[in-house]
Amino acid sequence: MGLTLADDVLGRGLALVQREIDSAFDAILPVPEDSRARLVEAMRYAVIGGGKRVRPLLVVTVAEMYGANRSGAIRAACALEAIHVYSLIHDDLPCMDDDDLRHGKPTAHKAFDEATAVLAGDSLHALAFELLADERVSADPFIRSELVLTLATASGHKGMAGGQMMDIAAETEEFDLHTVTRLQQLKTGALLMAAVEMGAILGKLPDEGRGHLRNYARDIGLAFQIADDLLDHEGDQELAGKALRKDEEQGKATFVSLMGAEAARAQAHALSEQAIGHLAQHGKEADLLRALARFVVERDR
Amino acid sequence: MGLTLADDVLGRGLALVQREIDSAFDAILPVPEDSRARLVEAMRYAVIGGGKRVRPLLVVTVAEMYGANRSGAIRAACALEAIHVYSLIHDDLPCMDDDDLRHGKPTAHKAFDEATAVLAGDSLHALAFELLADERVSADPFIRSELVLTLATASGHKGMAGGQMMDIAAETEEFDLHTVTRLQQLKTGALLMAAVEMGAILGKLPDEGRGHLRNYARDIGLAFQIADDLLDHEGDQELAGKALRKDEEQGKATFVSLMGAEAARAQAHALSEQAIGHLAQHGKEADLLRALARFVVERDR
């Protein structure tokens, strides 16, 4: 599982969230009896099992830190994960990154076909907002509406999708460290920021009290991406369950190509420590977040 | 414009909504100064200009019939149109319908490239929910949340995307009239139903008072699709601004192939009259809806 380096706290926390997310999606996505069956099967294939569920863990942990109930948080976490998974399905398409493997199994368009993969991604995208607008996330419509606004903004052209567009531009343009940082803050950082934000919304934490959580998320997001570049550079392809070293082959700027492996590693660890520092006001209830900050830089896949 | 057969009321109503929607999207989508510019340009290319804006007209007309303010309704209508347009972008992709023309101009993946088209569709999809969760649609978070729930459900695997999956299956399976009707009720009907539903939500019309509007939407949706099949069968490709007679070439079941052109035409007109009948309780304020019911079966593109 690649969790050996991380706290046992984290291993247990992730395993629990993984079970809860899988079981929620299983209930949310019954397979219909008509020709839509293939679509729902593709959605289930992509969204159940596989994936570390880091984003759901962030939502649920922050929500519970501020007293929100776990079952609503799990549904909100499913929404965030549905967005993450839809983006992976579309990202893996032949016209995008053209990847055949994801989490060690064939990508959606390989297991099904391209048209089904496009539609399964689109359907998971819609499902995310269907889940967030449902009373089972929260009885308070203001909370539901804020969750939708946060996730839609973080995943659209101002956030994740914008970062993906920059990532495509990076194949032909020469990006410096500042631009690569900005790209990654959008491409992967925006959803990690949305995760803690959604936890804070569920926990009714006022906007002005969220600064330290946003700083934490920004730091682990960047640390996560630097570690990802290091794994892409040095990692084991089999363990990763996906193709590695594609950026290098394409001559695409990464933290490793711009800083060198050693400086990148030092930077990732510094960011991880800094992230933990932002949690100083919290006691044991934030231990999972601390363990996660260590895990993102110590993982081997 | 192909509006000559329709009421002048409708021509004016559509022209006004077209201007308002275009101007709203122009303000909502400023082009950023970094590499995300290409993404936003593709979104603007697809969503500004072109399109009859039938769905926005439905939202705004129903909302105003029940006293909602027009500016909020226009933003909600932009959300619905963003969903419609994202679905067209993805539908036109080579792995889906592989179309080169839409509204008489190159499709998004032809004007840009496939990866940008996928991302532009995804970004319009997210934008729809960002718009609906924004206070400018309504100060009431319950209304915002209900709008999100309605649009997400109608566009996802239970609605539009599910219909698109059935449409792909129709290329290889033999569908009867019942199944083609169900397919079309999902593929195009679900969003038209969502349009009147969203208008009713904005106008705070209680659920139990919406039956006649849903019946109206169901009937014009089916009439619209039968007319579409007739246009596909008999229409002028240049006027349509898109490739015609593809279903016939693929041997795909349509209302025309299953009923014959004459019976299909009679059915479309009967549905149009029936739709107008559902509006009996309304006075002049529903004249646009009546004109629209006539237009959907009399249009020449």
Coordinates of C-alpha atoms in Angstrom, one line a residue:
Chain A
M1 CA 0.0 0.0 0.0
G2 CA 3.0 2.3 0.2
L3 CA 1.7 3.4 3.7
T4 CA 4.5 1.7 5.6
L5 CA 6.5 5.0 6.0
A6 CA 3.5 6.8 7.3
D7 CA 1.9 6.8 10.7
D8 CA -0.3 3.9 11.6
V9 CA -2.9 6.6 12.5
L10 CA -3.0 7.5 8.9
G11 CA -3.1 4.0 7.6
R12 CA -6.2 3.3 9.7
G13 CA -7.8 6.7 8.8
L14 CA -7.3 6.1 5.1
A15 CA -8.5 2.5 5.2
L16 CA -11.7 3.6 7.0
V17 CA -12.4 6.4 4.6
Q18 CA -11.7 4.1 1.6
R19 CA -14.3 1.6 2.9
E20 CA -16.9 4.4 3.6
I21 CA -16.4 6.0 0.2
D22 CA -16.6 2.7 -1.7
S23 CA -19.7 1.7 0.1
A24 CA -21.3 5.1 -0.4
F25 CA -20.6 5.0 -4.2
D26 CA -21.9 1.4 -4.3
A27 CA -25.2 2.6 -2.9
I28 CA -25.3 5.8 -4.9
L29 CA -24.7 4.1 -8.2
P30 CA -27.1 1.1 -8.7
V31 CA -26.8 -0.3 -12.3
P32 CA -30.0 0.4 -14.3
E33 CA -31.6 -2.3 -16.4
D34 CA -31.5 -0.4 -19.7
S35 CA -28.7 0.7 -22.1
R36 CA -27.5 3.1 -19.5
A37 CA -26.0 0.1 -17.6
R38 CA -22.7 0.4 -19.5
L39 CA -22.4 4.1 -18.4
V40 CA -23.0 3.4 -14.8
E41 CA -20.7 0.4 -14.9
A42 CA -17.9 2.7 -16.3
M43 CA -18.6 5.2 -13.5
R44 CA -18.4 2.4 -10.9
Y45 CA -15.3 1.0 -12.5
A46 CA -13.5 4.4 -12.2
V47 CA -14.8 5.5 -8.8
I48 CA -15.0 2.4 -6.6
G49 CA -11.7 0.9 -5.4
G50 CA -8.3 2.3 -6.3
G51 CA -7.2 5.8 -5.3
K52 CA -5.7 6.8 -1.9
R53 CA -8.7 8.9 -1.0
V54 CA -6.5 11.7 0.3
R55 CA -9.0 14.4 -0.6
P56 CA -12.0 12.6 1.1
L57 CA -9.8 12.1 4.3
L58 CA -9.2 15.9 4.3
V59 CA -12.9 16.7 4.0
V60 CA -14.0 14.3 6.7
T61 CA -11.1 15.0 9.2
V62 CA -11.6 18.8 9.0
A63 CA -15.4 18.5 9.2
E64 CA -15.2 16.3 12.3
M65 CA -12.6 18.6 13.9
Y66 CA -15.3 21.2 13.9
G67 CA -18.2 18.9 15.0
A68 CA -19.9 18.2 11.7
N69 CA -21.5 14.7 11.4
R70 CA -19.5 12.1 9.6
S71 CA -22.2 10.7 7.3
G72 CA -22.8 14.1 5.7
A73 CA -19.1 14.7 5.4
I74 CA -18.7 11.3 3.7
R75 CA -21.2 12.3 1.0
A76 CA -19.5 15.7 0.5
A77 CA -16.2 13.8 0.2
C78 CA -17.8 11.5 -2.4
A79 CA -18.6 14.6 -4.4
L80 CA -15.1 15.9 -4.2
E81 CA -13.7 12.4 -5.1
A82 CA -16.2 12.2 -8.1
I83 CA -14.7 15.4 -9.4
H84 CA -11.1 14.1 -8.9
V85 CA -12.0 10.8 -10.7
Y86 CA -13.8 12.5 -13.6
S87 CA -10.7 14.6 -14.1
L88 CA -8.5 11.5 -14.2
I89 CA -10.8 9.8 -16.7
H90 CA -10.7 12.8 -19.1
D91 CA -6.9 13.3 -18.4
D92 CA -6.2 9.8 -19.5
L93 CA -8.0 10.1 -22.8
P94 CA -5.9 9.6 -26.0
C95 CA -6.4 13.3 -26.9
M96 CA -5.1 14.3 -23.5
D97 CA -2.3 12.3 -21.7
D98 CA -3.1 9.1 -23.5
D99 CA -2.5 6.8 -20.6
D100 CA -3.4 3.1 -20.5
L101 CA -2.9 2.4 -16.8
R102 CA -4.4 4.0 -13.7
H103 CA -4.1 2.6 -10.2
G104 CA -2.6 -0.5 -11.8
K105 CA -5.6 -1.3 -14.0
P106 CA -6.7 -0.3 -17.5
T107 CA -7.9 3.3 -17.8
A108 CA -11.6 3.8 -18.4
H109 CA -11.3 4.3 -22.1
K110 CA -9.3 1.1 -22.4
A111 CA -11.6 -1.0 -20.2
F112 CA -14.7 0.4 -22.0
D113 CA -14.3 2.8 -25.0
E114 CA -13.5 6.5 -25.5
A115 CA -17.2 7.6 -25.9
T116 CA -18.2 5.8 -22.7
A117 CA -15.2 7.2 -20.9
V118 CA -16.1 10.8 -21.9
L119 CA -19.7 10.3 -20.7
A120 CA -18.7 8.5 -17.5
G121 CA -16.5 11.5 -16.7
D122 CA -19.2 13.9 -17.5
S123 CA -21.7 11.9 -15.4
L124 CA -19.4 11.8 -12.4
H125 CA -19.0 15.5 -12.8
A126 CA -22.8 16.0 -12.6
L127 CA -23.1 13.5 -9.8
A128 CA -20.7 15.6 -7.6
F129 CA -23.2 18.5 -7.6
E130 CA -26.2 16.2 -7.3
L131 CA -24.7 14.9 -4.1
L132 CA -23.7 18.3 -2.7
A133 CA -27.2 19.8 -3.3
D134 CA -28.9 16.9 -1.5
E135 CA -30.2 17.2 2.1
R136 CA -28.2 14.2 3.2
V137 CA -25.0 16.3 3.0
S138 CA -26.5 19.0 5.3
A139 CA -30.0 20.1 6.3
D140 CA -28.8 23.7 5.9
P141 CA -29.2 24.9 2.3
F142 CA -26.6 27.6 2.8
I143 CA -24.0 25.0 3.6
R144 CA -25.0 23.0 0.5
S145 CA -24.9 26.1 -1.7
E146 CA -21.4 27.1 -0.3
L147 CA -20.1 23.5 -0.9
V148 CA -21.3 23.7 -4.5
L149 CA -19.7 27.1 -5.0
T150 CA -16.4 26.0 -3.5
L151 CA -16.1 22.8 -5.5
A152 CA -17.4 24.3 -8.8
T153 CA -14.9 27.2 -8.6
A154 CA -12.0 25.0 -7.6
S155 CA -12.6 22.5 -10.4
G156 CA -13.4 24.9 -13.3
H157 CA -11.4 27.2 -15.6
K158 CA -10.2 29.3 -12.6
G159 CA -8.9 26.2 -10.9
M160 CA -8.2 22.5 -11.8
A161 CA -9.3 22.7 -15.5
G162 CA -7.3 25.9 -15.9
G163 CA -4.2 24.1 -14.4
Q164 CA -4.7 21.3 -16.9
M165 CA -4.8 23.8 -19.8
M166 CA -1.5 25.3 -18.5
D167 CA -0.1 21.7 -18.2
I168 CA -0.8 21.2 -21.9
A169 CA 0.9 24.5 -22.7
A170 CA 3.9 23.4 -20.7
E171 CA 4.5 20.7 -23.4
T172 CA 5.4 23.4 -25.9
E173 CA 6.3 26.5 -23.8
E174 CA 9.3 26.9 -21.5
F175 CA 7.9 27.3 -18.0
D176 CA 10.0 28.7 -15.1
L177 CA 9.7 27.7 -11.4
H178 CA 7.2 30.4 -10.7
T179 CA 4.9 29.3 -13.5
V180 CA 5.2 25.6 -12.7
T181 CA 4.3 26.4 -9.1
R182 CA 1.2 28.3 -10.3
L183 CA 0.3 25.5 -12.7
Q184 CA 0.5 22.9 -9.9
Q185 CA -1.4 25.1 -7.4
L186 CA -4.2 25.1 -9.9
K187 CA -4.0 21.6 -11.3
T188 CA -3.8 19.7 -8.0
G189 CA -3.7 22.4 -5.4
A190 CA -7.1 23.8 -6.0
L191 CA -8.9 20.6 -5.2
L192 CA -6.8 20.0 -2.0
M193 CA -7.7 23.5 -0.9
A194 CA -11.3 22.8 -1.7
A195 CA -11.1 19.7 0.5
V196 CA -10.2 21.6 3.7
E197 CA -12.6 24.4 2.7
M198 CA -15.5 22.0 2.3
G199 CA -14.6 20.5 5.7
A200 CA -14.6 23.9 7.2
I201 CA -18.0 24.8 5.6
L202 CA -19.5 21.6 7.0
G203 CA -18.1 22.4 10.4
K204 CA -19.5 26.0 10.2
L205 CA -16.1 27.5 10.8
P206 CA -16.3 31.2 9.9
D207 CA -14.3 32.3 6.9
E208 CA -11.8 34.3 9.0
G209 CA -10.9 31.2 11.0
R210 CA -9.9 29.2 7.9
G211 CA -6.6 30.8 7.2
H212 CA -4.4 28.2 8.9
L213 CA -6.2 25.3 7.2
R214 CA -5.8 27.0 3.8
N215 CA -2.1 27.5 4.5
Y216 CA -1.8 23.8 5.5
A217 CA -3.6 22.7 2.3
R218 CA -1.4 24.9 0.1
D219 CA 1.8 23.5 1.7
I220 CA 0.8 19.9 1.5
G221 CA -0.5 20.4 -2.1
L222 CA 2.8 21.7 -3.2
A223 CA 4.8 19.1 -1.2
F224 CA 2.6 16.4 -2.8
Q225 CA 3.3 17.6 -6.3
I226 CA 7.1 17.9 -5.7
A227 CA 7.0 14.4 -4.3
D228 CA 5.0 13.3 -7.3
D229 CA 7.7 14.8 -9.6
L230 CA 10.4 12.9 -7.6
L231 CA 8.4 9.7 -7.8
D232 CA 8.0 10.2 -11.5
H233 CA 11.7 10.7 -11.8
E234 CA 12.9 7.9 -9.5
G235 CA 9.9 5.8 -8.7
D236 CA 9.0 2.2 -9.5
Q237 CA 6.5 2.1 -12.5
E238 CA 4.9 -1.2 -11.3
L239 CA 4.3 0.2 -7.8
A240 CA 3.0 3.4 -9.2
G241 CA 0.4 1.6 -11.3
K242 CA 0.8 4.1 -14.1
A243 CA 3.4 5.1 -16.7
L244 CA 6.3 7.2 -15.3
R245 CA 8.9 9.6 -16.8
K246 CA 6.6 10.9 -19.5
D247 CA 7.3 14.5 -18.5
E248 CA 11.1 13.9 -18.9
E249 CA 10.6 12.3 -22.3
Q250 CA 8.5 15.3 -23.4
G251 CA 11.1 17.8 -22.0
K252 CA 8.3 19.3 -19.8
A253 CA 9.5 21.5 -16.9
T254 CA 8.9 19.9 -13.4
F255 CA 10.1 20.8 -9.9
V256 CA 12.8 18.2 -10.3
S257 CA 14.0 19.4 -13.7
L258 CA 14.1 23.0 -12.5
M259 CA 15.5 22.6 -9.0
G260 CA 17.3 19.2 -9.2
A261 CA 16.3 16.2 -7.2
E262 CA 18.1 17.0 -4.0
A263 CA 16.8 20.6 -3.6
A264 CA 13.3 19.4 -4.6
R265 CA 13.4 16.7 -1.9
A266 CA 14.5 19.3 0.7
Q267 CA 11.8 21.7 -0.4
A268 CA 9.1 19.0 -0.1
H269 CA 10.2 18.1 3.4
A270 CA 10.3 21.8 4.4
L271 CA 6.8 22.3 3.1
S272 CA 5.6 19.3 5.0
E273 CA 7.1 20.6 8.2
Q274 CA 5.6 24.0 7.5
A275 CA 2.2 22.5 6.9
I276 CA 2.4 20.8 10.3
G277 CA 3.4 24.1 11.9
H278 CA 0.1 25.6 10.7
L279 CA -1.8 23.1 12.9
A280 CA -0.2 24.3 16.1
Q281 CA -3.5 25.5 17.5
H282 CA -4.9 22.0 17.3
G283 CA -4.5 19.0 19.6
K284 CA -4.8 15.3 18.9
E285 CA -7.8 15.9 16.7
A286 CA -5.5 17.1 14.0
D287 CA -3.1 14.1 14.2
L288 CA -4.4 12.7 11.0
L289 CA -3.7 15.9 9.2
R290 CA -0.1 15.9 10.6
A291 CA 0.4 12.3 9.6
L292 CA -0.9 13.1 6.1
A293 CA 1.6 16.0 5.8
R294 CA 4.4 13.5 6.5
F295 CA 2.9 10.9 4.2
V296 CA 2.7 13.0 1.1
V297 CA 6.5 13.4 1.0
E298 CA 7.4 9.9 2.3
R299 CA 5.1 7.8 0.1
D300 CA 6.6 5.4 -2.4
R301 CA 3.7 5.6 -4.9
Chain B
M1 CA -33.1 32.9 -38.8
G2 CA -35.7 30.3 -39.5
L3 CA -38.1 32.2 -37.2
T4 CA -40.3 33.5 -40.0
L5 CA -42.9 30.8 -39.4
A6 CA -43.2 31.6 -35.7
D7 CA -44.9 34.4 -33.9
D8 CA -43.3 37.7 -33.9
V9 CA -43.7 37.6 -30.1
L10 CA -41.3 34.6 -30.1
G11 CA -38.8 36.3 -32.5
R12 CA -38.6 39.3 -30.2
G13 CA -38.5 37.1 -27.0
L14 CA -35.6 34.9 -28.4
A15 CA -33.7 37.9 -29.7
L16 CA -33.8 39.6 -26.3
V17 CA -32.7 36.5 -24.5
Q18 CA -30.0 35.9 -27.0
R19 CA -28.5 39.4 -26.3
E20 CA -28.8 39.0 -22.6
I21 CA -27.2 35.6 -22.5
D22 CA -24.4 36.6 -24.8
S23 CA -23.7 39.7 -22.7
A24 CA -23.8 37.8 -19.5
F25 CA -21.3 35.2 -20.7
D26 CA -19.1 38.0 -22.0
A27 CA -18.9 39.5 -18.5
I28 CA -18.6 36.1 -16.8
L29 CA -15.7 34.9 -18.9
P30 CA -12.9 37.5 -19.1
V31 CA -9.9 36.1 -20.9
P32 CA -7.0 35.7 -18.4
E33 CA -3.4 36.8 -19.2
D34 CA -1.7 33.4 -18.7
S35 CA -1.8 30.1 -20.6
R36 CA -5.4 29.6 -19.5
A37 CA -6.4 32.1 -22.1
R38 CA -6.8 29.4 -24.8
L39 CA -9.2 27.5 -22.5
V40 CA -11.4 30.6 -21.9
E41 CA -11.3 31.5 -25.5
A42 CA -12.6 28.1 -26.4
M43 CA -15.4 28.4 -23.8
R44 CA -16.3 31.8 -25.2
Y45 CA -16.2 30.5 -28.8
A46 CA -18.7 27.7 -28.0
V47 CA -21.0 29.6 -25.6
I48 CA -21.3 33.1 -27.1
G49 CA -23.4 33.6 -30.3
G50 CA -25.0 30.7 -32.1
G51 CA -27.8 28.6 -30.6
K52 CA -31.4 29.4 -30.5
R53 CA -31.4 29.8 -26.7
V54 CA -34.7 27.9 -26.4
R55 CA -33.8 26.6 -22.9
P56 CA -32.8 30.1 -21.5
L57 CA -36.1 31.5 -22.9
L58 CA -38.0 28.7 -21.0
V59 CA -36.2 29.5 -17.7
V60 CA -36.7 33.2 -17.9
T61 CA -40.3 33.1 -19.2
V62 CA -41.5 30.7 -16.5
A63 CA -39.5 32.6 -13.8
E64 CA -41.1 35.9 -14.8
M65 CA -44.6 34.3 -15.0
Y66 CA -44.3 33.7 -11.2
G67 CA -42.7 37.1 -10.4
A68 CA -39.0 36.2 -10.1
N69 CA -36.6 39.0 -11.1
R70 CA -35.1 38.7 -14.6
S71 CA -31.5 39.3 -13.9
G72 CA -31.3 36.3 -11.5
A73 CA -33.2 34.2 -14.1
I74 CA -30.8 35.2 -16.8
R75 CA -27.9 33.9 -14.7
A76 CA -29.7 30.6 -14.0
A77 CA -30.5 30.4 -17.7
C78 CA -26.7 30.9 -18.5
A79 CA -26.0 27.9 -16.2
L80 CA -28.5 25.7 -18.1
E81 CA -27.1 26.9 -21.4
A82 CA -23.6 26.2 -20.2
I83 CA -24.6 22.6 -19.6
H84 CA -26.3 22.3 -23.0
V85 CA -23.2 23.7 -24.8
Y86 CA -20.7 21.6 -22.9
S87 CA -22.8 18.5 -24.0
L88 CA -22.6 19.7 -27.6
I89 CA -18.9 20.2 -27.4
H90 CA -18.3 16.7 -26.1
D91 CA -21.0 15.2 -28.4
D92 CA -19.2 16.6 -31.4
L93 CA -15.8 15.0 -30.5
P94 CA -14.3 12.4 -32.9
C95 CA -14.9 9.6 -30.4
M96 CA -18.5 10.6 -30.1
D97 CA -20.5 11.9 -33.1
D98 CA -17.4 13.2 -34.9
D99 CA -19.0 16.4 -36.3
D100 CA -17.1 19.2 -37.9
L101 CA -19.9 21.9 -38.0
R102 CA -22.1 23.3 -35.4
H103 CA -24.3 26.4 -35.8
G104 CA -22.6 26.8 -39.2
K105 CA -19.1 27.2 -37.8
P106 CA -16.3 24.7 -37.0
T107 CA -16.9 22.6 -33.9
A108 CA -14.7 23.4 -30.9
H109 CA -12.3 20.6 -31.4
K110 CA -11.9 21.8 -35.1
A111 CA -11.5 25.5 -34.2
F112 CA -9.1 24.6 -31.3
D113 CA -8.0 21.0 -30.7
E114 CA -9.5 17.9 -29.0
A115 CA -7.8 18.4 -25.6
T116 CA -8.9 22.0 -25.4
A117 CA -12.4 21.0 -26.4
V118 CA -12.6 18.4 -23.7
L119 CA -11.4 20.9 -21.1
A120 CA -13.6 23.7 -22.4
G121 CA -16.6 21.4 -22.1
D122 CA -15.6 20.4 -18.6
S123 CA -15.0 24.0 -17.6
L124 CA -18.5 25.1 -18.9
H125 CA -19.9 22.1 -16.9
A126 CA -18.3 23.4 -13.7
L127 CA -19.2 27.0 -14.6
A128 CA -22.9 26.1 -14.6
F129 CA -22.8 25.1 -11.0
E130 CA -20.6 28.0 -10.0
L131 CA -23.2 30.3 -11.5
L132 CA -26.2 28.6 -9.7
A133 CA -24.5 28.6 -6.3
D134 CA -23.9 32.4 -6.6
E135 CA -26.0 34.9 -4.7
R136 CA -26.7 36.8 -7.9
V137 CA -29.1 34.0 -9.0
S138 CA -31.1 34.3 -5.8
A139 CA -30.4 35.6 -2.3
D140 CA -32.2 32.5 -1.0
P141 CA -29.8 29.6 -0.5
F142 CA -32.6 27.1 -0.7
I143 CA -33.5 28.2 -4.2
R144 CA -29.8 28.0 -5.2
S145 CA -29.5 24.5 -3.8
E146 CA -32.7 23.4 -5.5
L147 CA -31.5 24.8 -8.8
V148 CA -28.3 22.9 -8.5
L149 CA -30.1 19.6 -7.6
T150 CA -32.4 20.0 -10.5
L151 CA -29.8 20.7 -13.1
A152 CA -27.3 18.2 -11.9
T153 CA -29.8 15.4 -11.8
A154 CA -31.2 16.3 -15.3
S155 CA -27.8 16.4 -16.9
G156 CA -26.1 13.4 -15.3
H157 CA -26.4 9.6 -15.8
K158 CA -30.1 9.6 -14.8
G159 CA -30.8 12.2 -17.5
M160 CA -29.0 13.7 -20.4
A161 CA -25.8 11.8 -20.2
G162 CA -27.8 8.6 -19.7
G163 CA -29.7 9.4 -22.9
Q164 CA -26.5 10.0 -24.8
M165 CA -25.3 6.5 -23.7
M166 CA -28.6 5.0 -25.0
D167 CA -28.0 7.0 -28.2
I168 CA -24.7 5.3 -28.7
A169 CA -26.3 1.9 -28.0
A170 CA -28.9 2.7 -30.7
E171 CA -26.1 2.5 -33.3
T172 CA -25.8 -1.2 -32.7
E173 CA -29.1 -2.3 -31.1
E174 CA -32.5 -2.3 -32.6
F175 CA -34.7 0.2 -30.7
D176 CA -38.5 0.2 -30.9
L177 CA -40.6 3.3 -30.6
H178 CA -41.0 3.0 -26.9
T179 CA -37.2 2.9 -26.4
V180 CA -36.5 5.7 -28.8
T181 CA -39.1 7.9 -27.0
R182 CA -37.4 7.1 -23.6
L183 CA -34.0 7.8 -25.2
Q184 CA -35.1 11.2 -26.4
Q185 CA -36.9 12.1 -23.2
L186 CA -33.5 11.7 -21.5
K187 CA -31.2 13.0 -24.1
T188 CA -33.0 16.3 -24.9
G189 CA -36.2 16.1 -22.8
A190 CA -34.5 16.1 -19.4
L191 CA -32.9 19.6 -19.9
L192 CA -36.1 21.1 -21.3
M193 CA -37.9 19.8 -18.3
A194 CA -35.2 21.2 -16.1
A195 CA -35.6 24.6 -17.8
V196 CA -39.3 25.0 -16.7
E197 CA -38.5 23.4 -13.4
M198 CA -35.7 26.0 -12.8
G199 CA -38.1 28.8 -13.7
A200 CA -40.7 27.4 -11.3
I201 CA -38.0 27.2 -8.5
L202 CA -37.0 30.8 -9.1
G203 CA -40.7 31.8 -9.0
K204 CA -41.2 29.9 -5.8
L205 CA -44.0 27.9 -7.3
P206 CA -44.8 25.0 -4.9
D207 CA -44.0 21.5 -6.3
E208 CA -47.7 20.5 -6.5
G209 CA -48.4 23.5 -8.8
R210 CA -45.7 22.5 -11.4
G211 CA -47.5 19.6 -13.1
H212 CA -48.9 21.5 -16.0
L213 CA -45.5 23.1 -16.7
R214 CA -43.8 19.7 -16.7
N215 CA -46.5 18.3 -19.0
Y216 CA -45.9 21.3 -21.3
A217 CA -42.1 20.7 -21.3
R218 CA -42.5 17.0 -21.9
D219 CA -44.7 17.5 -24.9
I220 CA -42.6 20.3 -26.5
G221 CA -39.5 18.2 -25.8
L222 CA -40.9 15.2 -27.8
A223 CA -42.4 17.5 -30.5
F224 CA -39.0 19.2 -30.8
Q225 CA -37.2 15.9 -31.2
I226 CA -39.7 14.5 -33.8
A227 CA -39.3 17.8 -35.7
D228 CA -35.5 17.4 -35.4
D229 CA -35.7 13.9 -37.0
L230 CA -37.9 15.3 -39.8
L231 CA -35.4 18.1 -40.4
D232 CA -32.6 15.6 -40.4
H233 CA -34.6 13.6 -42.9
E234 CA -35.8 16.4 -45.2
G235 CA -33.9 19.5 -44.1
D236 CA -31.4 21.8 -45.9
Q237 CA -27.9 21.0 -44.6
E238 CA -26.7 24.6 -45.2
L239 CA -29.6 26.1 -43.3
A240 CA -29.1 23.6 -40.5
G241 CA -25.4 24.5 -40.1
K242 CA -24.5 20.9 -39.3
A243 CA -24.3 17.5 -41.0
L244 CA -27.6 15.9 -41.7
R245 CA -28.9 12.4 -42.4
K246 CA -26.2 10.7 -40.3
D247 CA -28.8 8.6 -38.4
E248 CA -30.2 7.2 -41.7
E249 CA -26.7 6.4 -43.0
Q250 CA -26.0 4.5 -39.7
G251 CA -29.3 2.7 -39.8
K252 CA -30.2 4.2 -36.4
A253 CA -33.9 4.1 -35.4
T254 CA -35.6 7.5 -35.3
F255 CA -39.2 8.7 -35.0
V256 CA -39.2 9.1 -38.8
S257 CA -37.8 5.6 -39.6
L258 CA -40.2 4.0 -37.1
M259 CA -43.4 6.0 -37.8
G260 CA -42.9 7.3 -41.3
A261 CA -42.6 11.0 -42.1
E262 CA -46.3 11.8 -42.4
A263 CA -47.3 10.1 -39.1
A264 CA -44.3 11.7 -37.4
R265 CA -45.4 15.2 -38.7
A266 CA -48.9 14.6 -37.4
Q267 CA -47.6 13.5 -34.0
A268 CA -45.4 16.5 -33.7
H269 CA -48.3 18.8 -34.4
A270 CA -50.6 17.0 -32.0
L271 CA -47.9 17.2 -29.2
S272 CA -47.5 20.9 -29.9
E273 CA -51.3 21.5 -29.6
Q274 CA -51.4 19.4 -26.5
A275 CA -48.5 21.4 -25.0
I276 CA -50.5 24.6 -25.6
G277 CA -53.5 23.0 -23.9
H278 CA -51.5 22.5 -20.7
L279 CA -51.2 26.3 -20.5
A280 CA -55.0 26.9 -20.3
Q281 CA -54.8 28.4 -16.8
H282 CA -52.5 31.1 -18.0
G283 CA -53.3 34.4 -19.8
K284 CA -51.1 36.5 -22.0
E285 CA -48.0 36.0 -19.7
A286 CA -47.7 32.5 -21.3
D287 CA -47.9 33.7 -24.9
L288 CA -44.2 33.2 -25.4
L289 CA -44.5 29.5 -24.3
R290 CA -47.4 29.0 -26.7
A291 CA -45.5 30.6 -29.5
L292 CA -42.5 28.4 -28.6
A293 CA -44.7 25.3 -28.8
R294 CA -45.7 26.2 -32.3
F295 CA -42.2 27.1 -33.3
V296 CA -40.6 23.8 -32.3
V297 CA -42.6 22.0 -34.9
E298 CA -42.6 24.7 -37.6
R299 CA -39.0 25.7 -37.6
D300 CA -36.9 25.1 -40.7
R301 CA -33.6 24.5 -38.9

